[in-house]
């Protein structure tokens, strides 16, 4: 853990639940080099403010996340991208929003800034008016003859978020896949600033609508950490029930969509129905089908409705009736027998190196789940049984999701009758401080870092796991058939909005 | 089969939720009126092209739900298409992110007349919570219809499509 000890040797900045480490430029550069020899230390996210660049790291064997920061000197900082490839995308985002340059970065092309905002570097105090006309998107050049390119997007065929895939193909084989994003950039980080945590929660809830509950929990927990005001126990359990319902709805949706794309339409229809029932039960219990804005800093916005538990129970019973058949989707004689095996492989080394989370990581042997490490209430009282596979293909990612359906149902069934008494929210004091929060979405670990000054957010970042899955998706599509691409893409299910901010 | 029974229960059965107008039992009727209107207007089913203009993806989830067995758009001759060339309606979601303006303009030009543009969800209608951000701007195309909601529920989306067709009869 060389890089880890280098970080821990640096000066402490007060933050919760763990202090931040502020590294002098030289120590940061040494740490950046040492990361290459520290494979167990995962880089989960990077962000910036006007004067510093931040990195969030985790050693899954240690239940303590590390936030390290370095002062930006002469407009630059040392890139971590040689040791952690995912850092290249964070570098590009940091450059486009704040203007800081990643020294030694492996990729300096624009990312979020397509040249059509009213200014460059919108998050920095040195925002510059746009002078040059927008450039066409830069993709990696084609090398070799007989290679043709497929361009998909930014308006996609079907109900898919805006993004632009470039597939370089030799016949029907994909040689290289590259995804360009930024199309859904909404300026979310800028909108957080100057608002109270309560007012800004709606932006966290809309970073990625499919994980609205999880991101809202991560955000709320960051604000609660910064003000050292934990949510009441009843709120923690209600949040977890919502988060598990969100997981159920999305896993049904993802598995169903893959079944549909692979031709198993009857199975897809059943899963679509189960998803709908979970959404209706969620609306009945919490007032909104996606439970958007139901989680707030300090707790939840309201208690579970009187008929909520019964409605949820009905939706779960419906899935139960079908679960054995869903589990057999891939067995001989099942609707997808063998169709998904061996395609879109993400091997264990790639998953570890990118710190792939959620079902993407857990289908490739990386078992991390932030409900367990670092862990948070109420999962200390309700055990999460991890589902872990190693094959790393589309089949394994579907199997992990199917396995997690049963786990999530078990959690909801244990949580509903054991709801603690008491308030469902507390008011956060208008204090100052820095806090980190996290929550496990259906897609993986979501993180939020906030700095509050007199109750208002001065700086913050919302980290979706999709950042780490994007390079994995590009790799998974390589050497595969063009026809398998939709299955591979859906099995990873990136959130474009989650990355685009 | 159990799931078929469940599906028909959802369509006809007791009203599940009060907070979601219109109630689910109207969905079937809505869908049928919509189909009739679509055929009268165009002589064929209605081709819908989804255009993400910076959505959080919440609106997409409810759009996708329109295809499930409860709402089952396809059954009524309504279908999502893959290209503006096959579209009658552009369904725009999201707060009109500037990074999508060029693509939206192109899709509009590539769509044949008669065509309609629907702003789907609060973001597309008036930027929703993202009002005031540097990254969004007035839509490059005019809207024929707005459907509010964050996100609008599937039944509300159906209702909106119906209103559009009836207004243009
Ligand atoms: S209207 Fe709501 S659900 Fe739809 S894109 Fe906007 S924030 Fe997301």
XYZ file of C-alpha atoms and ligand atoms in Angstrom:
678
model
C 0.000 0.000 0.000
C 2.771 2.442 -0.887
C 0.545 5.019 -2.544
C -1.863 4.693 0.394
C 0.836 5.396 2.978
C 2.115 8.339 0.960
C -1.377 9.823 1.056
C -1.759 9.079 4.763
C 1.541 10.870 5.480
C 0.101 14.164 4.236
C -1.422 16.963 6.283
C -4.993 16.521 7.492
C -7.866 18.778 6.532
C -10.891 18.330 8.778
C -13.655 16.374 7.009
C -16.196 13.677 7.853
C -16.360 10.790 8.312
C -12.607 10.827 7.581
C -10.201 13.737 7.244
C -9.026 14.757 3.794
C -5.299 14.593 2.989
C -3.814 17.631 1.289
C -0.683 16.586 -0.588
C 2.045 19.009 -1.618
C 2.622 18.901 -5.393
C 5.752 16.767 -5.136
C 4.156 14.210 -2.850
C 1.133 14.005 -5.192
C 3.454 13.362 -8.143
C 5.281 10.660 -6.159
C 1.939 9.143 -5.206
C 0.832 9.240 -8.868
C 3.924 7.226 -9.812
C 3.524 4.854 -6.847
C -0.071 4.050 -7.791
C 1.256 1.835 -10.574
C 2.776 -0.446 -7.947
C -0.288 -0.297 -5.701
C -2.892 -2.297 -7.601
C -5.204 -2.701 -4.603
C -5.904 1.007 -4.226
C -8.929 1.850 -6.366
C -9.419 5.258 -7.945
C -13.156 5.915 -7.725
C -13.496 9.530 -8.801
C -11.720 12.839 -9.368
C -12.992 16.394 -9.371
C -11.741 19.913 -8.707
C -12.513 23.360 -7.449
C -10.789 26.581 -8.373
C -7.576 25.881 -6.501
C -7.338 22.129 -5.908
C -7.806 18.769 -7.615
C -9.290 15.915 -5.600
C -9.093 12.137 -5.886
C -11.293 9.592 -4.097
C -9.529 6.293 -3.446
C -10.518 3.099 -1.700
C -8.701 -0.016 -0.617
C -11.590 -2.511 -0.419
C -9.765 -4.325 2.383
C -9.891 -1.193 4.560
C -13.291 0.235 5.485
C -12.128 3.805 5.043
C -12.188 5.849 1.843
C -9.392 8.321 1.166
C -9.948 11.791 -0.223
C -6.630 13.265 -1.370
C -6.161 16.706 -2.844
C -3.376 18.723 -4.404
C -3.035 22.435 -5.037
C -3.103 23.439 -8.690
C 0.174 25.200 -9.478
C 0.617 27.149 -12.689
C -2.739 25.808 -13.843
C -1.568 22.183 -13.695
C -1.450 19.012 -11.569
C 0.148 15.613 -12.126
C -2.180 13.225 -13.942
C -2.940 9.828 -12.411
C -3.847 8.401 -15.810
C -0.653 6.418 -16.410
C -1.365 4.205 -13.407
C -5.180 4.463 -13.497
C -6.518 4.721 -17.064
C -9.931 5.960 -15.882
C -8.218 9.140 -14.646
C -7.907 10.263 -18.274
C -11.667 10.873 -18.512
C -11.691 12.714 -15.177
C -8.716 14.796 -16.388
C -10.640 15.800 -19.488
C -13.740 16.729 -17.458
C -11.630 18.741 -14.979
C -10.004 20.580 -17.872
C -13.306 21.380 -19.556
C -15.017 22.618 -16.377
C -12.164 24.267 -14.439
C -9.354 24.675 -16.966
C -6.733 22.773 -14.916
C -4.282 20.838 -17.098
C -3.291 17.244 -16.264
C 0.489 17.067 -16.619
C 1.510 13.820 -18.282
C -2.116 12.847 -18.969
C -2.620 10.178 -21.609
C -5.574 11.943 -23.272
C -6.057 15.704 -23.527
C -8.951 15.854 -25.977
C -12.044 17.860 -25.014
C -14.774 15.903 -23.280
C -17.797 17.781 -21.915
C -17.078 21.073 -23.698
C -18.214 20.755 -27.312
C -17.561 24.429 -27.988
C -21.175 25.592 -27.848
C -21.519 26.879 -24.286
C -21.406 30.648 -23.872
C -17.985 30.247 -22.220
C -15.089 27.873 -21.678
C -14.123 26.686 -18.164
C -17.591 27.509 -16.782
C -16.737 26.427 -13.229
C -13.619 28.528 -12.879
C -13.384 32.184 -11.942
C -11.524 32.621 -15.228
C -14.367 31.599 -17.499
C -13.454 32.647 -21.030
C -15.743 33.705 -23.832
C -15.918 31.261 -26.727
C -13.942 32.607 -29.647
C -13.306 29.685 -31.969
C -16.217 27.946 -33.706
C -17.084 24.464 -32.400
C -14.941 21.659 -33.740
C -16.357 18.378 -34.991
C -15.915 15.580 -32.445
C -12.453 14.136 -32.294
C -12.350 10.353 -32.414
C -9.287 8.188 -32.437
C -7.952 7.815 -35.991
C -8.540 4.656 -37.993
C -5.363 2.711 -38.586
C -5.400 0.118 -41.313
C -7.165 -0.357 -44.612
C -10.469 -2.185 -45.123
C -11.705 -0.799 -41.847
C -15.113 0.788 -41.906
C -16.657 2.940 -39.222
C -20.114 2.774 -37.722
C -21.353 5.989 -36.126
C -24.181 5.566 -33.591
C -25.576 8.764 -32.094
C -25.834 11.244 -30.578
C -29.534 10.589 -31.274
C -29.720 6.851 -30.794
C -32.066 4.298 -32.304
C -34.484 3.443 -29.526
C -35.019 4.912 -26.095
C -31.390 5.447 -25.187
C -29.567 8.426 -23.737
C -27.640 10.718 -26.045
C -24.111 9.508 -26.717
C -21.968 8.917 -29.740
C -20.367 5.528 -30.336
C -17.786 5.084 -33.042
C -17.184 1.433 -33.930
C -14.227 0.635 -36.144
C -15.027 -2.648 -37.834
C -13.402 -5.216 -40.047
C -16.369 -6.891 -41.653
C -18.647 -7.884 -38.792
C -15.928 -7.702 -36.144
C -15.498 -4.647 -33.944
C -11.821 -3.734 -33.766
C -12.202 -0.658 -31.632
C -15.100 1.045 -29.913
C -15.035 4.587 -28.640
C -17.762 6.481 -26.820
C -17.954 10.253 -26.867
C -20.212 11.902 -24.308
C -21.045 15.352 -22.998
C -24.292 15.683 -24.972
C -26.427 15.677 -21.824
C -24.247 18.090 -19.834
C -26.600 20.224 -17.759
C -24.169 22.193 -15.606
C -25.247 20.305 -12.494
C -22.139 21.056 -10.417
C -22.543 24.793 -11.024
C -26.171 24.630 -9.926
C -25.182 23.066 -6.583
C -23.107 26.066 -5.579
C -24.559 28.688 -3.281
C -27.570 26.548 -2.383
C -28.481 24.883 0.889
C -28.187 21.111 0.883
C -31.981 20.901 1.033
C -32.369 23.058 -2.090
C -29.581 21.301 -3.970
C -30.825 17.764 -3.252
C -33.000 17.878 -6.369
C -29.887 18.086 -8.546
C -28.387 14.996 -6.947
C -31.754 13.310 -7.501
C -31.447 14.160 -11.210
C -27.824 13.251 -11.869
C -29.097 9.926 -13.184
C -32.835 9.388 -12.927
C -32.587 5.609 -12.832
C -30.458 5.877 -9.679
C -32.271 8.870 -8.225
C -32.698 7.250 -4.808
C -29.091 6.104 -4.512
C -27.604 9.437 -5.566
C -29.992 11.285 -3.275
C -28.864 9.058 -0.388
C -25.166 9.621 -1.153
C -25.792 13.357 -1.338
C -27.855 13.453 1.849
C -25.258 11.430 3.715
C -22.498 13.785 2.552
C -24.470 16.775 3.868
C -25.217 14.911 7.097
C -21.515 14.046 7.468
C -20.442 17.642 6.808
C -22.803 18.910 9.508
C -22.340 15.823 11.698
C -26.084 15.336 11.923
C -27.049 11.748 11.135
C -30.524 10.974 9.811
C -32.843 9.252 12.312
C -32.869 5.413 12.309
C -36.355 5.217 10.812
C -35.212 7.373 7.878
C -32.180 5.149 7.299
C -34.374 2.060 6.972
C -36.948 3.826 4.774
C -34.116 4.985 2.500
C -32.803 1.448 2.244
C -36.263 0.113 1.356
C -36.491 2.714 -1.409
C -32.988 1.885 -2.629
C -33.762 -1.842 -2.793
C -37.025 -1.150 -4.659
C -35.011 0.966 -7.102
C -32.588 -1.924 -7.525
C -35.454 -4.359 -8.156
C -37.102 -2.117 -10.752
C -33.847 -1.505 -12.607
C -32.634 -5.095 -12.526
C -36.019 -6.187 -13.924
C -35.665 -3.473 -16.575
C -32.101 -4.372 -17.525
C -32.612 -8.127 -17.632
C -35.850 -7.590 -19.547
C -34.179 -5.315 -22.082
C -31.406 -7.842 -22.662
C -33.992 -10.615 -23.105
C -35.818 -8.433 -25.589
C -32.665 -7.614 -27.553
C -31.761 -11.308 -27.628
C -35.217 -12.323 -28.851
C -36.738 -13.723 -25.648
C -39.801 -11.480 -25.879
C -42.103 -13.404 -23.533
C -39.536 -13.241 -20.742
C -38.966 -9.571 -21.522
C -42.695 -8.898 -21.226
C -42.880 -10.562 -17.817
C -39.936 -8.596 -16.522
C -41.455 -5.381 -17.871
C -44.595 -6.176 -15.960
C -42.698 -6.807 -12.735
C -40.849 -3.543 -13.170
C -44.178 -1.749 -13.606
C -45.564 -3.360 -10.460
C -42.560 -2.298 -8.422
C -42.924 1.289 -9.710
C -46.619 1.355 -8.835
C -45.944 -0.046 -5.389
C -43.225 2.588 -4.915
C -45.713 5.311 -5.875
C -48.247 3.928 -3.455
C -45.742 3.682 -0.620
C -43.708 6.841 -1.180
C -45.704 9.041 -3.579
C -43.582 8.847 -6.744
C -42.956 5.999 -9.172
C -39.194 6.566 -9.225
C -39.168 7.946 -5.655
C -37.563 11.115 -6.951
C -37.066 13.771 -4.226
C -38.236 11.346 -1.545
C -34.785 11.295 0.114
C -33.685 14.648 1.553
C -30.714 15.767 3.645
C -31.635 14.897 7.216
C -33.908 11.993 6.357
C -36.806 11.322 4.022
C -39.530 13.708 2.935
C -42.394 11.674 4.381
C -43.229 8.402 6.083
C -44.327 5.300 4.191
C -48.037 5.535 3.302
C -50.474 3.335 5.293
C -51.067 0.889 2.423
C -47.447 1.012 1.250
C -46.121 -2.157 2.846
C -49.016 -4.205 1.448
C -48.513 -2.786 -2.052
C -44.794 -3.549 -1.915
C -45.514 -7.062 -0.649
C -47.826 -7.671 -3.620
C -45.195 -6.561 -6.128
C -42.620 -8.825 -4.491
C -44.983 -11.783 -4.474
C -45.455 -11.301 -8.212
C -41.720 -11.538 -8.829
C -41.526 -14.562 -6.520
C -44.070 -16.421 -8.636
C -41.765 -16.015 -11.605
C -38.296 -16.083 -10.102
C -37.572 -19.756 -10.767
C -38.404 -19.318 -14.405
C -36.365 -16.113 -14.640
C -33.417 -17.986 -13.141
C -33.665 -20.589 -15.895
C -33.393 -18.006 -18.693
C -30.059 -19.324 -19.792
C -30.358 -23.045 -19.112
C -30.645 -25.599 -21.892
C -34.186 -25.255 -23.168
C -34.486 -21.762 -21.643
C -35.272 -18.783 -23.858
C -31.677 -17.605 -24.126
C -29.809 -20.914 -23.828
C -26.177 -20.045 -24.376
C -26.925 -16.899 -26.386
C -25.202 -14.577 -23.920
C -22.245 -16.756 -22.986
C -18.787 -15.559 -23.926
C -19.776 -12.202 -25.391
C -18.708 -8.797 -24.113
C -16.062 -10.138 -21.782
C -14.565 -7.885 -19.121
C -11.807 -9.885 -17.485
C -10.961 -9.711 -13.803
C -7.811 -7.640 -14.323
C -9.726 -4.999 -16.285
C -12.527 -4.899 -13.713
C -10.001 -4.530 -10.874
C -7.951 -1.917 -12.694
C -10.997 0.233 -13.401
C -12.632 -0.505 -10.036
C -15.775 -1.555 -11.881
C -18.727 -1.507 -9.502
C -22.153 -3.073 -9.184
C -23.100 -6.032 -11.369
C -20.375 -5.094 -13.882
C -17.679 -5.583 -11.257
C -19.388 -8.461 -9.481
C -19.743 -10.432 -12.714
C -15.980 -10.100 -13.240
C -14.746 -11.183 -9.833
C -14.587 -7.740 -8.210
C -16.920 -8.154 -5.279
C -16.971 -4.604 -3.962
C -20.322 -3.334 -2.700
C -20.341 -0.091 -0.718
C -23.240 -1.360 1.406
C -20.533 -3.629 2.881
C -17.337 -1.558 2.503
C -17.225 1.121 3.862
C -20.814 0.191 4.781
C -23.584 2.432 6.093
C -26.778 2.305 8.083
C -28.966 0.311 8.109
C -26.975 -2.402 6.281
C -24.989 -3.013 9.451
C -28.232 -4.522 10.804
C -29.484 -6.170 7.602
C -26.905 -8.436 6.082
C -26.294 -8.179 2.335
C -25.433 -11.489 0.730
C -23.073 -10.724 -2.137
C -23.596 -12.316 -5.551
C -20.207 -12.852 -7.179
C -19.288 -14.448 -10.502
C -16.111 -14.477 -12.541
C -16.901 -15.132 -16.200
C -17.234 -11.413 -16.946
C -19.476 -11.868 -19.999
C -23.004 -10.630 -20.722
C -24.358 -13.880 -19.314
C -22.597 -13.352 -15.976
C -23.829 -9.765 -15.722
C -27.398 -10.965 -16.242
C -26.922 -13.748 -13.691
C -25.626 -11.340 -11.074
C -28.690 -9.128 -11.572
C -31.048 -12.090 -11.346
C -29.271 -13.227 -8.176
C -29.568 -9.740 -6.725
C -33.327 -9.703 -7.281
C -33.708 -12.339 -4.593
C -31.274 -10.570 -2.261
C -33.071 -7.227 -2.625
C -36.470 -8.849 -2.024
C -35.115 -10.515 1.099
C -33.814 -7.186 2.387
C -37.110 -5.373 1.783
C -39.056 -8.160 3.481
C -36.812 -8.025 6.531
C -36.793 -4.226 6.696
C -40.510 -3.531 6.367
C -41.645 -5.174 9.613
C -38.610 -3.946 11.544
C -39.053 -0.212 10.904
C -37.732 1.672 13.935
C -40.097 4.150 15.579
C -39.421 7.839 15.600
C -38.980 10.815 13.318
C -38.309 10.475 9.594
C -36.118 13.579 9.347
C -34.090 16.103 11.289
C -33.184 19.641 10.290
C -29.498 20.073 9.425
C -27.824 22.969 11.232
C -26.548 25.678 8.845
C -22.929 24.868 9.649
C -19.676 24.599 7.745
C -17.708 21.476 6.952
C -16.676 18.876 4.437
C -18.415 15.538 4.079
C -18.369 12.354 2.033
C -21.408 10.154 1.423
C -22.004 6.979 -0.572
C -24.762 4.577 -1.509
C -24.914 1.404 -3.578
C -27.123 1.920 -6.634
C -28.288 -0.888 -8.932
C -25.385 0.175 -11.132
C -22.736 0.306 -8.425
C -21.291 2.638 -5.827
C -22.334 6.304 -5.974
C -20.315 8.889 -4.062
C -20.856 12.493 -3.106
C -18.398 14.999 -1.711
C -19.609 18.342 -0.374
C -18.133 21.420 1.211
C -20.609 23.576 3.114
C -19.937 27.116 4.253
C -22.497 28.571 6.658
C -25.054 26.087 5.399
C -24.463 26.739 1.702
C -22.624 24.487 -0.734
C -19.394 26.089 -1.906
C -18.159 23.047 -3.818
C -19.363 19.535 -4.514
C -19.096 16.494 -6.729
C -21.469 13.635 -7.536
C -19.677 10.493 -8.741
C -21.605 7.904 -10.708
C -19.962 4.484 -11.226
C -20.494 4.905 -14.983
C -17.190 6.816 -15.176
C -15.415 3.553 -14.382
C -17.664 1.457 -16.605
C -17.160 3.539 -19.730
C -13.614 2.281 -20.430
C -14.839 -1.224 -19.561
C -17.639 -0.910 -22.120
C -15.194 0.208 -24.808
C -13.026 -2.828 -24.086
C -15.956 -5.241 -23.856
C -17.139 -4.315 -27.355
C -13.689 -5.034 -28.842
C -13.252 -8.129 -30.965
C -16.960 -8.866 -30.699
C -19.572 -9.085 -33.421
C -21.311 -5.866 -34.403
C -24.607 -7.704 -33.893
C -23.775 -8.383 -30.247
C -23.039 -4.738 -29.509
C -26.566 -3.840 -28.284
C -26.476 -6.758 -25.835
C -23.059 -5.775 -24.570
C -24.022 -2.136 -24.213
C -27.220 -2.919 -22.345
C -25.518 -5.425 -20.057
C -23.212 -2.655 -18.858
C -25.911 0.056 -18.967
C -23.892 3.232 -18.589
C -25.611 6.373 -17.414
C -24.642 9.082 -19.887
C -26.252 11.725 -17.695
C -24.345 10.383 -14.691
C -21.061 11.100 -16.451
C -22.111 14.234 -18.294
C -22.997 16.123 -15.119
C -50.057 -17.910 -17.258
C -49.590 -16.014 -14.036
C -48.084 -12.975 -15.682
C -50.908 -12.622 -18.175
C -53.380 -12.635 -15.337
C -51.300 -10.024 -13.576
C -51.230 -7.901 -16.690
C -54.965 -7.927 -17.128
C -55.432 -7.207 -13.434
C -53.283 -4.147 -13.816
C -55.401 -2.962 -16.693
C -58.842 -3.638 -15.245
C -58.239 -4.188 -11.601
C -58.575 -1.974 -8.557
C -57.032 1.446 -8.859
C -53.601 1.040 -7.384
C -52.602 4.604 -6.762
C -54.304 7.913 -6.295
C -51.358 10.188 -7.041
C -51.056 9.304 -10.671
C -53.725 10.815 -12.867
C -55.216 9.465 -15.018
C -55.999 6.229 -13.172
C -54.723 2.992 -14.734
C -58.113 1.697 -15.845
C -58.301 4.532 -18.333
C -55.083 3.453 -19.999
C -56.722 0.884 -22.235
C -59.416 3.288 -23.389
C -56.822 5.972 -23.958
C -54.675 3.688 -26.036
C -57.592 2.687 -28.222
C -58.650 6.270 -28.854
C -55.064 7.090 -29.643
C -54.812 4.325 -32.188
C -58.000 5.392 -33.929
C -56.798 8.979 -34.059
C -53.399 7.965 -35.403
C -54.892 5.936 -38.210
C -57.353 8.650 -39.151
C -54.648 11.247 -39.294
C -51.888 9.395 -41.049
C -53.426 6.292 -42.511
C -50.816 4.266 -40.671
C -49.419 3.902 -37.206
C -47.539 6.741 -35.625
C -43.731 6.657 -35.662
C -42.181 8.114 -32.528
C -38.538 9.177 -32.401
C -37.099 9.770 -28.988
C -34.599 12.631 -28.843
C -32.624 12.997 -25.625
C -31.819 16.681 -25.172
C -29.978 16.296 -21.899
C -32.408 14.233 -19.873
C -31.482 12.756 -16.501
C -32.847 9.515 -18.051
C -35.925 9.512 -15.793
C -38.172 10.494 -18.697
C -36.628 7.662 -20.743
C -37.624 5.143 -18.091
C -41.270 6.139 -18.388
C -41.097 6.249 -22.177
C -39.698 2.739 -22.136
C -42.528 1.690 -19.832
C -44.988 2.590 -22.607
C -43.745 -0.506 -24.380
C -44.479 -2.910 -21.534
C -47.445 -5.267 -21.468
C -49.599 -2.869 -19.489
C -49.412 0.046 -21.913
C -48.136 -1.864 -24.946
C -47.920 0.902 -27.508
C -47.106 -1.424 -30.379
C -50.415 -3.187 -30.029
C -52.099 0.064 -31.040
C -49.990 0.788 -34.062
C -47.704 3.184 -32.263
C -44.062 2.397 -32.532
C -40.709 3.815 -31.698
C -38.601 4.297 -34.806
C -34.841 4.430 -35.202
C -34.450 7.361 -37.546
C -35.997 10.776 -38.228
C -36.830 9.554 -41.732
C -39.406 7.156 -40.264
C -40.722 9.503 -37.616
C -43.975 11.449 -37.386
C -43.368 12.719 -33.872
C -40.149 13.803 -32.186
C -40.395 13.217 -28.438
C -37.878 15.567 -26.862
C -36.739 14.889 -23.289
C -34.342 16.888 -21.137
C -33.551 20.580 -20.584
C -32.364 21.391 -24.129
C -28.685 20.930 -23.421
C -26.732 23.160 -25.788
C -24.543 20.202 -26.704
C -27.622 18.625 -28.357
C -28.961 21.657 -30.229
C -27.252 20.871 -33.497
C -28.404 17.233 -33.498
C -31.995 18.266 -32.677
C -32.056 20.750 -35.544
C -30.770 18.131 -37.950
C -33.282 15.531 -36.804
C -36.100 18.032 -37.310
C -34.984 18.835 -40.846
C -34.673 15.128 -41.652
C -38.241 14.392 -40.479
C -40.855 14.523 -43.237
C -44.107 16.511 -43.002
C -46.537 16.165 -41.383
C -44.512 16.177 -38.197
C -44.930 17.203 -34.609
C -42.531 17.935 -31.817
C -43.484 17.099 -28.254
C -41.704 18.452 -25.179
C -41.803 15.541 -22.800
C -41.256 16.267 -19.117
C -40.710 19.427 -17.095
C -37.135 19.825 -18.328
C -38.136 19.990 -21.971
C -41.182 22.156 -21.213
C -39.390 24.946 -19.338
C -35.920 23.596 -18.332
C -37.361 22.251 -15.062
C -34.900 22.460 -12.186
C -32.030 23.267 -14.548
C -33.258 26.802 -15.284
C -30.402 29.275 -15.237
C -27.621 26.863 -16.166
C -25.016 27.943 -18.733
C -25.315 24.535 -20.385
C -28.911 24.818 -21.622
C -30.733 27.143 -24.007
C -33.988 27.828 -25.855
C -35.061 24.940 -28.066
C -33.941 25.183 -31.679
C -37.323 23.737 -32.735
C -40.848 24.825 -31.784
C -43.009 22.488 -29.701
C -46.513 21.483 -30.780
C -47.325 20.000 -27.403
C -45.950 19.933 -23.897
C -46.375 17.102 -21.405
C -45.486 18.079 -17.845
C -44.220 15.832 -15.111
C -40.874 14.923 -13.669
C -41.061 12.471 -15.224
C -44.570 12.267 -16.702
C -46.129 8.860 -15.951
C -46.746 6.590 -18.957
C -50.495 7.226 -18.837
C -49.857 10.977 -19.008
C -47.612 10.500 -22.033
C -50.364 8.504 -23.771
C -52.858 11.225 -22.950
C -50.530 13.817 -24.456
C -50.089 11.918 -27.703
C -53.844 11.597 -27.976
C -54.383 15.311 -27.421
C -51.862 16.042 -30.145
C -53.610 13.869 -32.671
C -57.098 15.054 -31.839
C -56.039 18.685 -32.094
C -54.611 18.063 -35.546
C -57.473 16.040 -36.925
S -38.288 16.122 -16.421
Fe -37.497 15.174 -14.569
S -37.307 13.005 -15.109
Fe -37.461 14.146 -17.039
S -35.353 14.566 -17.622
Fe -36.050 16.321 -16.442
S -35.373 15.887 -14.365
Fe -35.311 13.959 -15.481
